[in-house]
Short mmCIF file of C-alpha atoms in Angstrom, two decimals:
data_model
loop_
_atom_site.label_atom_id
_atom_site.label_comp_id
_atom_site.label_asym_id
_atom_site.label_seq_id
_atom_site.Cartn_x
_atom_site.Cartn_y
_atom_site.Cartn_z
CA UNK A 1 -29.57 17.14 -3.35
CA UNK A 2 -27.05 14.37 -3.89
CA UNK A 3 -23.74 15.49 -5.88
CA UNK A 4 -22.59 13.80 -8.80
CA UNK A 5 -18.89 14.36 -9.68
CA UNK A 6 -17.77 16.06 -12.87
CA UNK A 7 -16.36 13.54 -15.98
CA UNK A 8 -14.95 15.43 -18.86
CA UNK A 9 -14.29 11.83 -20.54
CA UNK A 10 -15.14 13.47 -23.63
CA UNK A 11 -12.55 15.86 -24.46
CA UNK A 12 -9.63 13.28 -24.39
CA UNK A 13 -7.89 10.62 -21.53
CA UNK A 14 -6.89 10.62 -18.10
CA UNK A 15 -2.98 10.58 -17.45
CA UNK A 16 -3.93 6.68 -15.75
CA UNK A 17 -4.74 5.16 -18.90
CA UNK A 18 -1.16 6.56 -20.30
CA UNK A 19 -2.56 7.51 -23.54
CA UNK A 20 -1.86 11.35 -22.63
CA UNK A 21 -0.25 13.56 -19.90
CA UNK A 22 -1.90 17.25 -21.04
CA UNK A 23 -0.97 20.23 -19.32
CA UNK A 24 -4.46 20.79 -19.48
CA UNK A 25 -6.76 18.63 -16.64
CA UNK A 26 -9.93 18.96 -18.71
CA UNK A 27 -9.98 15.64 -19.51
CA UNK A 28 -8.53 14.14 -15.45
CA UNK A 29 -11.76 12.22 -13.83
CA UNK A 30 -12.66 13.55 -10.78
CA UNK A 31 -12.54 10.83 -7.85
CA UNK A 32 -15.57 10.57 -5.54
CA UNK A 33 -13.31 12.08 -2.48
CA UNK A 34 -12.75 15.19 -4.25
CA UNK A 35 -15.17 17.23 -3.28
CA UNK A 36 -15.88 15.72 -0.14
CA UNK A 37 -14.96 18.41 2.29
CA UNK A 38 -16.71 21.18 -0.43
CA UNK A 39 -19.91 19.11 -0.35
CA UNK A 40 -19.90 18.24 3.16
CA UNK A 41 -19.19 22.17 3.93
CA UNK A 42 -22.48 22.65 1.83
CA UNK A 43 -24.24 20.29 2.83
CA UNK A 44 -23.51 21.04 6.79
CA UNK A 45 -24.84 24.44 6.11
CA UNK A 46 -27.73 23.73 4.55
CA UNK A 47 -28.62 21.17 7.84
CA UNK A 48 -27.69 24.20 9.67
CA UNK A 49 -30.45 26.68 8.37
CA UNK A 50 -33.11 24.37 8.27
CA UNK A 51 -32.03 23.33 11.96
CA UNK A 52 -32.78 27.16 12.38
CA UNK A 53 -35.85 27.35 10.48
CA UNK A 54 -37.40 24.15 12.14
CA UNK A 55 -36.26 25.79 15.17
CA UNK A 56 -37.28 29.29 14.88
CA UNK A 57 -40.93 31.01 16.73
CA UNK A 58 -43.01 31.76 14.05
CA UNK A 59 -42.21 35.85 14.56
CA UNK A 60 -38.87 34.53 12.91
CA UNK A 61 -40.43 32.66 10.40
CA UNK A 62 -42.35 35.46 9.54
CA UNK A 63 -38.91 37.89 9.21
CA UNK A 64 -37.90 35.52 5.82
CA UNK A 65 -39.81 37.91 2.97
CA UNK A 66 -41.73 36.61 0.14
CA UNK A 67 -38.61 38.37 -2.02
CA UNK A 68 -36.45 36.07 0.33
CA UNK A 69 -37.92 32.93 -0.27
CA UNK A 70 -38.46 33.58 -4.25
CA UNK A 71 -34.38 34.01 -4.61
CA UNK A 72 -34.02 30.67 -2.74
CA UNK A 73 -36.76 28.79 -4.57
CA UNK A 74 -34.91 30.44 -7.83
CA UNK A 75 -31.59 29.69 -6.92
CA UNK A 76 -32.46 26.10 -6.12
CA UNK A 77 -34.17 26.02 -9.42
CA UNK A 78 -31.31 27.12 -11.23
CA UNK A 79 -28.75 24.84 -9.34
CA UNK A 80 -30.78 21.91 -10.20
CA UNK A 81 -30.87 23.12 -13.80
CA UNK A 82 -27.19 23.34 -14.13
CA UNK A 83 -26.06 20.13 -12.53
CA UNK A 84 -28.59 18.74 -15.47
CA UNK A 85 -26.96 20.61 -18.28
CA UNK A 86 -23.57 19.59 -16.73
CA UNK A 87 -24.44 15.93 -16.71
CA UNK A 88 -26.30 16.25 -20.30
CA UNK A 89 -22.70 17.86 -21.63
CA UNK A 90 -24.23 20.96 -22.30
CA UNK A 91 -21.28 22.81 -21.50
CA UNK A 92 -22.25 25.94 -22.55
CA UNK A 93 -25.68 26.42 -20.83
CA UNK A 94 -24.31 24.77 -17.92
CA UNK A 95 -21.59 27.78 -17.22
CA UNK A 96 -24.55 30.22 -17.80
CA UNK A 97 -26.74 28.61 -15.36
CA UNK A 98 -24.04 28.35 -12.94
CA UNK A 99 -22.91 31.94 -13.10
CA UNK A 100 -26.80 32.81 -12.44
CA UNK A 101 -26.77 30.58 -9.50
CA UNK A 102 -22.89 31.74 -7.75
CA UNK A 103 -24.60 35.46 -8.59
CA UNK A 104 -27.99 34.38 -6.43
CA UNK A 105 -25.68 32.74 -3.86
CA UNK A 106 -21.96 33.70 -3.79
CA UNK A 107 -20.99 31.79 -1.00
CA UNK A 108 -22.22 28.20 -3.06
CA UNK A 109 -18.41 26.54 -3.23
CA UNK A 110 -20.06 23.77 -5.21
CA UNK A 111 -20.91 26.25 -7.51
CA UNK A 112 -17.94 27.86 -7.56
CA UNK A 113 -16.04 24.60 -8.28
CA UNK A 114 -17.94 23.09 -10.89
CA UNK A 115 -17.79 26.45 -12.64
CA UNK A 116 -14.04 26.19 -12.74
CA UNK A 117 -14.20 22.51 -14.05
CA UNK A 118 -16.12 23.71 -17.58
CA UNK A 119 -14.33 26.65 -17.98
CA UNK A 120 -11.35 24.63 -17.68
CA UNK A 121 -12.53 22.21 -20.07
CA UNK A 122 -12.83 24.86 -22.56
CA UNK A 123 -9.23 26.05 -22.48
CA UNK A 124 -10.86 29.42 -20.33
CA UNK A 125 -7.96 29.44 -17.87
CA UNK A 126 -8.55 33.32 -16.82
CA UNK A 127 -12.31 32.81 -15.70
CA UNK A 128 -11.45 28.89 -14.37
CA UNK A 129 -8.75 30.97 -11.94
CA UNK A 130 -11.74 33.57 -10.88
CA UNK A 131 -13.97 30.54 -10.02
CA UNK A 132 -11.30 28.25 -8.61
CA UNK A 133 -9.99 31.64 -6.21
CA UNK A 134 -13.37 31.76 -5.17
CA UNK A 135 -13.89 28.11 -4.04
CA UNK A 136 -10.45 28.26 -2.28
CA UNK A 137 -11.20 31.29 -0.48
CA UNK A 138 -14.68 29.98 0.58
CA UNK A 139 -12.94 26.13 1.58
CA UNK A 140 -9.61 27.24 2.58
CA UNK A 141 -8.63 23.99 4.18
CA UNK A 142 -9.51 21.93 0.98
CA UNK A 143 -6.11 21.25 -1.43
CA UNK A 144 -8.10 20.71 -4.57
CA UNK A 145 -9.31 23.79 -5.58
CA UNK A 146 -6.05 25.26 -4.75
CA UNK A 147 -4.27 22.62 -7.06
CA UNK A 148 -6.78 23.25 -9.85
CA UNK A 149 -6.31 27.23 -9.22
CA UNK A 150 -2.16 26.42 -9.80
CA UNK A 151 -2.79 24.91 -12.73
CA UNK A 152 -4.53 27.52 -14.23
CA UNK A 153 -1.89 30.24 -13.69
CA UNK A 154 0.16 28.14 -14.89
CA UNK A 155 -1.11 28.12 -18.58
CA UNK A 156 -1.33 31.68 -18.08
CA UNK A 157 2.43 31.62 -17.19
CA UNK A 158 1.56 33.19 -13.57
CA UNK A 159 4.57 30.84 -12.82
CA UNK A 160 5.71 32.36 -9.22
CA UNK A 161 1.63 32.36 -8.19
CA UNK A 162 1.37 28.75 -9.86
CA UNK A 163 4.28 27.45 -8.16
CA UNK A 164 2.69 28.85 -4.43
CA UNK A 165 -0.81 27.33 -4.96
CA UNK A 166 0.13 24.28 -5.83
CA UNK A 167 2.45 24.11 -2.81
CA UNK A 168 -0.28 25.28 -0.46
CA UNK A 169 -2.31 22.33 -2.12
CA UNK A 170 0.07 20.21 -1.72
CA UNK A 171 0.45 21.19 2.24
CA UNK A 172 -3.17 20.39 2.62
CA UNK A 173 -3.47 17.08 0.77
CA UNK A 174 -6.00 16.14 -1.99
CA UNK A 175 -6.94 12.71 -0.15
CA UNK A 176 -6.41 9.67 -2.43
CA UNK A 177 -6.64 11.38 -5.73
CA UNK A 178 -4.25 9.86 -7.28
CA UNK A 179 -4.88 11.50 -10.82
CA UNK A 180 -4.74 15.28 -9.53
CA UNK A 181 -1.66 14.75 -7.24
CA UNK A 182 -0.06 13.05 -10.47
CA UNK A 183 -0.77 15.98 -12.45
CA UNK A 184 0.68 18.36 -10.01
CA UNK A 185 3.67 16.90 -10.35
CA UNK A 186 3.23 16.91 -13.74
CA UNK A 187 3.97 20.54 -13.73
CA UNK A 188 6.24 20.58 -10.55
CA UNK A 189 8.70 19.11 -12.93
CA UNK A 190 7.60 21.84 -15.59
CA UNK A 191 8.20 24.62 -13.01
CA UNK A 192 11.65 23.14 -12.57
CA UNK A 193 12.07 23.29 -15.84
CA UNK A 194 11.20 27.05 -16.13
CA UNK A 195 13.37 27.87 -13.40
CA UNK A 196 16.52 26.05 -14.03
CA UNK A 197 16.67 23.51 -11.73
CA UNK A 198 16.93 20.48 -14.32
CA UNK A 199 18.21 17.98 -12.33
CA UNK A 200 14.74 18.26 -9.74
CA UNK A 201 12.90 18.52 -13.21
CA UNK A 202 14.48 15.33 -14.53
CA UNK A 203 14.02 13.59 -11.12
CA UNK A 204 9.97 14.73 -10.44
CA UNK A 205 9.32 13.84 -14.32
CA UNK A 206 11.62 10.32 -14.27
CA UNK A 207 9.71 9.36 -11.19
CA UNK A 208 5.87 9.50 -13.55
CA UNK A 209 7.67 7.30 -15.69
CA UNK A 210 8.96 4.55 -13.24
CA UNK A 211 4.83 4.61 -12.28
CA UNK A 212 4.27 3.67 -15.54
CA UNK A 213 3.17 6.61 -16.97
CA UNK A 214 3.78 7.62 -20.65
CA UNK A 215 2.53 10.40 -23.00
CA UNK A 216 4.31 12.35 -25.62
CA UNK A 217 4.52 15.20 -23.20
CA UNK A 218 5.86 13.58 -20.71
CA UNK A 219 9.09 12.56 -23.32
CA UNK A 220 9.10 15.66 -24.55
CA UNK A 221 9.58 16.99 -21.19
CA UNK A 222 12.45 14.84 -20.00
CA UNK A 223 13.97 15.81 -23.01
CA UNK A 224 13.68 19.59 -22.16
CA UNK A 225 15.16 18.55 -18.84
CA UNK A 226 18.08 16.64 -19.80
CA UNK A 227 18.75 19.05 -22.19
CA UNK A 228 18.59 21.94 -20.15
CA UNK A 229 16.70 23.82 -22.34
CA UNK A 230 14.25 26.06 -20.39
CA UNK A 231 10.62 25.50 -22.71
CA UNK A 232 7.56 24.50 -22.21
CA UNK A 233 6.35 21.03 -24.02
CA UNK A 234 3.72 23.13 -25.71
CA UNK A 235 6.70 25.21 -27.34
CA UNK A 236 7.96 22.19 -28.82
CA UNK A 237 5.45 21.94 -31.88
CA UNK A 238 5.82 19.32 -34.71
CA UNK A 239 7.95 22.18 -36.79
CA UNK A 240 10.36 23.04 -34.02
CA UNK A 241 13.81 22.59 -34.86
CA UNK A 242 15.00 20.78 -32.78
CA UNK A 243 12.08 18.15 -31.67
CA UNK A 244 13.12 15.06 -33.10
CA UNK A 245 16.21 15.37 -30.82
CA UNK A 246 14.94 16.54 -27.37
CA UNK A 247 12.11 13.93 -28.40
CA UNK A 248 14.74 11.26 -28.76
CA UNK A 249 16.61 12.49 -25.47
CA UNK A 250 13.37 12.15 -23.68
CA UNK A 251 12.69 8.34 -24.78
CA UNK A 252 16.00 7.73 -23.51
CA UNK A 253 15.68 9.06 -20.00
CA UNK A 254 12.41 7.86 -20.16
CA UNK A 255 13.49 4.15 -20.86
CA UNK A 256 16.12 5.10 -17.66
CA UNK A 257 13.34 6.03 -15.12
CA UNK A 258 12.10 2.98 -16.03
CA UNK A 259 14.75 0.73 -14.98
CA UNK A 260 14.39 -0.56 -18.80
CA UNK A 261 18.32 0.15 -18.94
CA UNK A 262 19.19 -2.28 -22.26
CA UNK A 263 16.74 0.17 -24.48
CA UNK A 264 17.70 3.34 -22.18
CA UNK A 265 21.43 2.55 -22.89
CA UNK A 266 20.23 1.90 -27.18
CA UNK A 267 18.72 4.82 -27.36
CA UNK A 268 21.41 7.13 -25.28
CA UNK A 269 24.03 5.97 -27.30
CA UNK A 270 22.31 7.00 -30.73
CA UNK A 271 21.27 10.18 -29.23
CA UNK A 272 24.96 10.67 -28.50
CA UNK A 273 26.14 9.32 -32.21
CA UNK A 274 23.64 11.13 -34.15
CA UNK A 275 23.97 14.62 -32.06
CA UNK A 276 26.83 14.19 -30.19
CA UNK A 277 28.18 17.92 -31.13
CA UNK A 278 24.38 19.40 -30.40
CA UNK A 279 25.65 20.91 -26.46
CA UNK A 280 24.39 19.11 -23.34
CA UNK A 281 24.01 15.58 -25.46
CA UNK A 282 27.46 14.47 -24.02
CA UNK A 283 26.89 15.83 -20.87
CA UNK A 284 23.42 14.19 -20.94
CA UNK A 285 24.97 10.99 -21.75
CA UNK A 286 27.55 11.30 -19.25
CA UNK A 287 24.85 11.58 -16.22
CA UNK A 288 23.58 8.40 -17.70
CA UNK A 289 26.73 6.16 -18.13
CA UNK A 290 27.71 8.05 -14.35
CA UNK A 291 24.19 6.37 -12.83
CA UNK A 292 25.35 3.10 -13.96
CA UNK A 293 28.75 3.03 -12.74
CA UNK A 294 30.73 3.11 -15.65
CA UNK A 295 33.20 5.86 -14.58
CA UNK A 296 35.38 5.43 -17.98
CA UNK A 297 32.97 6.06 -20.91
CA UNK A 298 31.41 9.10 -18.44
CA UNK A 299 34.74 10.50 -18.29
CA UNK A 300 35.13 11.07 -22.09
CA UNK A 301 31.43 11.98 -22.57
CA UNK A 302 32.46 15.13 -20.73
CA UNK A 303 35.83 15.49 -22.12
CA UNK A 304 33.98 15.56 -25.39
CA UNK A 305 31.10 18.22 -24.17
CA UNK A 306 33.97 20.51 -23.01
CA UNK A 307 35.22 19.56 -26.42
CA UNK A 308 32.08 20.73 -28.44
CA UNK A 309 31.77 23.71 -25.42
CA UNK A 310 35.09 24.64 -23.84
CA UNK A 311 32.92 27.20 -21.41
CA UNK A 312 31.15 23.93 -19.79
CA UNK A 313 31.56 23.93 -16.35
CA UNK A 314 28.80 21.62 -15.65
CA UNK A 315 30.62 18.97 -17.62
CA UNK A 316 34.26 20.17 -15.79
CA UNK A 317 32.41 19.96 -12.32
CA UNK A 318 31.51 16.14 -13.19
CA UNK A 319 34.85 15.25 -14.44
CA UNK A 320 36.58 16.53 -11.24
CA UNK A 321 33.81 14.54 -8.87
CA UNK A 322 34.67 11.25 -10.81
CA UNK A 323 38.52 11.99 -9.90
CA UNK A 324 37.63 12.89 -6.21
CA UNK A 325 36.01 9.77 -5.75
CA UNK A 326 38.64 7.91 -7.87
CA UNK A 327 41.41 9.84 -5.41
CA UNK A 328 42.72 11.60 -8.14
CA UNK A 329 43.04 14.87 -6.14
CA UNK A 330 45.78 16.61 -7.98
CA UNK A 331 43.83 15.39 -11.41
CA UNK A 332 40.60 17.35 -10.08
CA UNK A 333 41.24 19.86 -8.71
CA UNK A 334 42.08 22.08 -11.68
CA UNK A 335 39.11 21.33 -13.26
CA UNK A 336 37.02 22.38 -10.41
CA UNK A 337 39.07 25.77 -10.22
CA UNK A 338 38.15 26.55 -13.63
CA UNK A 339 34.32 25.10 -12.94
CA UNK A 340 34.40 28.03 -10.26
CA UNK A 341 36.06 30.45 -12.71
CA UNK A 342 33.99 30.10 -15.45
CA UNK A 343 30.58 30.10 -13.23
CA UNK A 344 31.25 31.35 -9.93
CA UNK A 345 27.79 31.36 -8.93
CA UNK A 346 27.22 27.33 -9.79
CA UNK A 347 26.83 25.18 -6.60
CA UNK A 348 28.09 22.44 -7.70
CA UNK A 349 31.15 23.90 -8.81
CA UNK A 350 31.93 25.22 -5.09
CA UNK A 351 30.84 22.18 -3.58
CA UNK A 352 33.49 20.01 -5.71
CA UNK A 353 36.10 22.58 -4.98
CA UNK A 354 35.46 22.30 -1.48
CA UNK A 355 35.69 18.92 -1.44
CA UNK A 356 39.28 18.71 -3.08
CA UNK A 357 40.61 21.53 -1.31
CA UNK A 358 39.78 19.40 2.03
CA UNK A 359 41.68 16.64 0.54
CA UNK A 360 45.16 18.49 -0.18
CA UNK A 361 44.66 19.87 3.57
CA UNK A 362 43.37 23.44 2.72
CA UNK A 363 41.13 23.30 5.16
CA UNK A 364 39.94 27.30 5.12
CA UNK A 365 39.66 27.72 1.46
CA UNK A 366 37.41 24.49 1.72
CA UNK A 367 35.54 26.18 4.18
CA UNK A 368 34.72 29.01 2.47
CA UNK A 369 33.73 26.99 -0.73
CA UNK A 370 31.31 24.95 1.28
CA UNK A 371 29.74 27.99 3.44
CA UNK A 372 29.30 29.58 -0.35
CA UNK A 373 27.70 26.19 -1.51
CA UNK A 374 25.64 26.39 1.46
CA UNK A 375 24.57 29.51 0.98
CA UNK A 376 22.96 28.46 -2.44
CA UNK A 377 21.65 25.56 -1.64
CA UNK A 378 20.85 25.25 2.03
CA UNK A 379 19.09 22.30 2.34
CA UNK A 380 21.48 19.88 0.55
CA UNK A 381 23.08 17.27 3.07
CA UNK A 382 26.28 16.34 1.63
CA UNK A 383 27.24 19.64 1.71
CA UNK A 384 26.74 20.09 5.82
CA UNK A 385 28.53 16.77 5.45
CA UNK A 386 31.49 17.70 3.60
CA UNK A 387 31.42 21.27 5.96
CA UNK A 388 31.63 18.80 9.69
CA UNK A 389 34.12 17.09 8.01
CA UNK A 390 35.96 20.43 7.47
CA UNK A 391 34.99 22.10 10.80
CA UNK A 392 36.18 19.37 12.58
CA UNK A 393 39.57 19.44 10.55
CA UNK A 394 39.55 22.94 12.00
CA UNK A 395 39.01 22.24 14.98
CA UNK A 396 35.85 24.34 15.38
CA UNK A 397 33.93 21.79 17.20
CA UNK A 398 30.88 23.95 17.25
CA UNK A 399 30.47 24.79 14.16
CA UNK A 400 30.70 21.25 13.45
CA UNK A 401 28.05 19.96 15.55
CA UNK A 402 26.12 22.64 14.36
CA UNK A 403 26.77 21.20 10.53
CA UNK A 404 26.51 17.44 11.73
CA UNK A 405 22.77 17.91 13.18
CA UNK A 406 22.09 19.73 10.08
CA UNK A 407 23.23 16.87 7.57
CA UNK A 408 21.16 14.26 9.82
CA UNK A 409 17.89 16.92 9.58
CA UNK A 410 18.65 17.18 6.25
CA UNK A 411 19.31 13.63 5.59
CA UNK A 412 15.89 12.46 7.19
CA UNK A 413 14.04 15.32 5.10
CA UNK A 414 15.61 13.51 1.97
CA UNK A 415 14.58 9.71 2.60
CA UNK A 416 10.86 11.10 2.68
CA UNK A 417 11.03 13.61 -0.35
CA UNK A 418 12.93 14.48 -3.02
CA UNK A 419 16.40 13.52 -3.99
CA UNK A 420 20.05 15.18 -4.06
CA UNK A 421 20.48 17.40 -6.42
CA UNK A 422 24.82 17.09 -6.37
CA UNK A 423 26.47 14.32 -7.84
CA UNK A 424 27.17 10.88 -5.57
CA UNK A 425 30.50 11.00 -4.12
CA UNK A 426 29.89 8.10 -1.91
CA UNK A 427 29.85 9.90 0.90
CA UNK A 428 27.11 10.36 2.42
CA UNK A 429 26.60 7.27 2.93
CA UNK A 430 28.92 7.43 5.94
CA UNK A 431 28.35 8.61 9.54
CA UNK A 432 29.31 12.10 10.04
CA UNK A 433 32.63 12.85 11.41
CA UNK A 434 33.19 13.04 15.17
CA UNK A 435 35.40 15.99 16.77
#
């Protein structure tokens, strides 16, 4: 039976053509590879049992029972009827025929898979995740219907399980679908979102939109992450307070991941004008004006957020980086001592401190700083970095070898994936020091 690959072009467009970028993935076209390693699993068993029937004597011929051969003449029937009311858009008595036919034959991952497509396309995310568990259980090596399975607990807010499948599909690859990987990181930046880490958020989502992707979502969504306001897109509805705003936000990052920096600094600066007192605008702002170099305007973006927030140690933690890199030690450091105060468990904070404290020559207090930084986030380079450059100081020549082959690791890792998540202090750039 030759396989013909699902199209939902009818419920609205693919995130390619840029008219939309859904949390949903009813309307994402399916490329031919997809299912390749589903079909060819089906299809490679089928070869396999008529190999045994052509092979068999006829005393094992004559073990297959009339009931036998009826279910497979019926489920054949019935698989042929639903890949017809699929392909008619019949959605309806195509998921009825299909669960008659996974029923006959459980172990049909085909079946399975195409089930989960139509329930998907009707917004069904519960029964899509049934039927999308089963195909990955049955095709365990295959990424996609562990992607598609992510997705789904994802609009049920099974955020932790989301967040795993889509990792394990990601581990196995979905080929040269381009669409479905895109969407995955669609909602890795969403995840982000929902767990705090904005700056990963802002840095998955700003990377769609130097692709050229666009979609109201996709704004909206930068804007959550610049923002740092822990929501959903869908949350943001027309009559939310606040849309117009993180919608405005959004287009400016947007315009930034671009690299279309004369309308990403327009639009910045009248987010900053007309909401400038609205906390995280400045700091927002700030992140922007730091990215382009212009140390001066950053540095009273975040005076002003700790203006509008005096509890902003975010904002205080970017103030004292600017002065470490500008060497103004005895400027920083206070402002890095209250970062730490104020939110002792913030790893940039520690990191910062660490950083001035080697500067003055307070080498152990640095230490500790750094190891804490560490400790939260362990596979950030410039902090081994900043810890060989303090080990060495030390004279702990172990340790820093130890935190010298752990900044090159980690430095490697980087080029190939994601970015830092610290601010550039110019200093990574540099070979590690030498004991």
């Amino acid at each position: 039976m030759r396989v013909k690959f699902l199209l939902l072009s009818s419920r609205s467009a693919t995130i390619a053509s840029g008219r939309r970028l859904s949390s949903r993935l009813a309307t994402v076209l399916f490329a031919a590879g997809m299912l390749a390693c589903l079909v060819t699993g089906a299809v490679t068993a089928r070869g396999q049992r008529r190999a045994q029937r052509r092979g068999s004597t006829p005393a094992q011929q004559a073990t297959v029972t009339p009931r036998e051969s009826a279910v497979t003449q019926n489920f054949d029937a019935i698989a042929a009827a639903a890949s017809a009311a699929r392909e008619a858009d019949k959605i309806d008595e195509a998921i009825g025929l299909y669960r008659q036919a996974v029923g006959l034959r459980p172990t049909w991952a085909e079946g399975w898979w195409f089930l989960g497509t139509l329930y998907y396309a009707h917004d069904n995310y519960a029964e899509a995740a049934r039927a999308f568990k089963q195909t990955a259980q049955l095709q365990q090596k295959v990424g996609s219907p562990w992607a598609m399975l992510g997705l789904c607990e994802f609009q049920l807010a099974r955020y932790d399980e989301a967040r795993a499948h889509l990792d394990q599909a990601r581990r196995l690859g979905l080929g040269d679908n381009t669409e479905l990987t895109r969407v995955m990181r669609y909602h890795d930046g969403l995840l982000s979102i929902l767990k705090g880490d904005f700056e990963k958020a802002q840095e998955t989502l700003g990377s769609l939109s130097y692709e050229g992707l666009k979609s109201e979502e996709l704004i909206i969504s930068l804007g959550l992450a610049i923002l740092r306001i822990g929501m959903t897109p869908k949350e943001i509805t027309i009559n939310y307070p606040d849309r117009a705003l993180i919608r405005r936000a959004g287009l400016a990052e947007h315009f930034a991941a671009e690299k279309n920096m004369s309308d990403a600094q327009r639009e910045y600066e009248m987010v900053a004008r007309d909401y400038g007192k609205v906390a995280n605008v400045q700091y927002a702002y700030g992140r922007f004006l730091l990215n382009n170099r212009d140390d001066e305007k950053a540095l009273l973006a975040f005076q002003q957020e700790i203006e509008n927030w005096p509890r902003h140690a975010l904002a205080r933690c970017q103030l004292a980086n600017i002065k470490l890199r500008n060497k103004d030690i005895e400027g920083g450091l206070p402002l890095a001592e209250e970062a730490v105060k104020i939110a002792p468990r913030l790893p940039l904070g520690r990191y910062v401190l660490g950083r001035l404290l080697l500067e003055v020559g307070q080498n152990d207090r640095a230490i500790v700083e750094l190891e804490t930084a560490s400790q939260m986030v362990p596979n950030e380079p410039k902090i081994y970095f900043a810890l060989a450059r303090a080990y060495t100081k030390a004279k702990r020549k172990q340790d820093a070898d130890k935190a010298r082959a752990t900044f090159t690791r980690l430095s490697q890792e980087e080029s190939a994936g994601q970015g830092s998540a610290l601010p550039d202090d110019n200093s990574a750039s540099d070979k590690p020091p030498q004991p």
